[in-house]
Amino acid sequence: MSSRLTSGVTQIFSNVYAFAALKSDGSVVTWGESSNGGDSSSVSSSLTSGVTQIFSTLSAFAALKSDGSVVTWGDSFSGGDSSSVSS
């Protein structure tokens, strides 16, 4: 993961427990407490490109993509699970 942070990072976002770095190619790198957004592996295929903005709550993240879609991860009680409103 640290090698993915050596170049191209344009912004860093945080919540209480984790960080998310937005890169110039629209990809996202995350680290920190896994259950609170530090582990984005469940949505990693959606975070490889096209992300334009990242928002955070106490323990979750939401990424806005260039196509208008939203990807969420982290603690479900803090907004990390948007499956109930994604359809």
Coordinates of C-alpha atoms in Angstrom, one line a residue:
M1 CA 0.0 0.0 0.0
S2 CA 2.7 2.5 0.9
S3 CA 4.2 2.3 -2.7
R4 CA 0.7 3.4 -4.0
L5 CA 1.2 6.6 -2.0
T6 CA 4.5 7.7 -3.4
S7 CA 3.1 9.8 -6.3
G8 CA -0.1 11.1 -7.8
V9 CA -1.9 11.8 -4.5
T10 CA -4.0 15.0 -4.8
Q11 CA -6.1 15.0 -1.6
I12 CA -6.3 13.1 1.6
F13 CA -9.5 12.5 3.6
S14 CA -10.0 11.1 7.1
N15 CA -12.5 10.0 9.6
V16 CA -11.7 9.2 13.2
Y17 CA -10.2 5.8 12.4
A18 CA -9.0 5.8 8.7
F19 CA -7.6 7.7 5.8
A20 CA -8.5 7.7 2.0
A21 CA -6.2 9.2 -0.6
L22 CA -7.6 10.4 -3.9
K23 CA -5.1 10.1 -6.7
S24 CA -4.8 12.1 -9.9
D25 CA -5.9 9.1 -11.9
G26 CA -9.2 8.9 -10.0
S27 CA -8.3 5.9 -7.9
V28 CA -8.5 5.7 -4.1
V29 CA -6.0 4.2 -1.6
T30 CA -7.2 3.5 2.0
W31 CA -5.6 2.6 5.2
G32 CA -6.4 2.5 8.9
E33 CA -8.9 0.6 11.0
S34 CA -10.4 -1.9 8.6
S35 CA -14.0 -1.9 9.8
N36 CA -14.1 1.9 9.7
G37 CA -13.1 2.5 6.2
G38 CA -9.4 1.6 6.3
D39 CA -10.2 -1.6 4.3
S40 CA -12.0 -0.8 1.0
S41 CA -11.4 -4.3 -0.5
S42 CA -15.1 -5.0 -0.7
V43 CA -15.5 -2.1 -3.2
S44 CA -12.0 -1.9 -4.6
S45 CA -13.1 -2.6 -8.1
S46 CA -15.2 0.6 -8.0
L47 CA -12.3 2.7 -6.7
T48 CA -9.7 2.1 -9.4
S49 CA -10.7 5.1 -11.5
G50 CA -13.3 7.8 -11.9
V51 CA -13.5 9.1 -8.4
T52 CA -13.8 12.9 -8.2
Q53 CA -14.6 13.5 -4.6
I54 CA -14.6 11.7 -1.2
F55 CA -16.7 12.5 1.8
S56 CA -16.4 11.0 5.3
T57 CA -18.4 10.5 8.4
L58 CA -17.3 9.4 11.8
S59 CA -16.3 5.9 10.5
A60 CA -17.2 5.6 6.8
F61 CA -16.4 7.1 3.4
A62 CA -18.4 7.9 0.3
A63 CA -16.8 8.4 -3.1
L64 CA -18.5 10.4 -5.8
K65 CA -17.6 9.1 -9.3
S66 CA -17.5 11.1 -12.6
D67 CA -20.5 9.2 -13.8
G68 CA -22.6 10.4 -10.9
S69 CA -22.6 7.1 -9.0
V70 CA -21.6 6.8 -5.3
V71 CA -19.5 4.1 -3.7
T72 CA -19.5 3.6 0.1
W73 CA -17.5 1.6 2.5
G74 CA -16.7 1.5 6.2
D75 CA -19.0 1.1 9.3
S76 CA -22.6 0.5 8.1
F77 CA -24.1 2.4 11.0
S78 CA -22.1 5.5 9.8
G79 CA -23.1 5.3 6.2
G80 CA -20.6 2.7 4.9
D81 CA -23.3 0.4 3.5
S82 CA -25.6 2.1 0.9
S83 CA -27.0 -1.1 -0.5
S84 CA -30.5 -0.3 0.7
V85 CA -30.6 2.8 -1.5
S86 CA -28.4 1.8 -4.4
S87 CA -31.2 0.2 -6.5

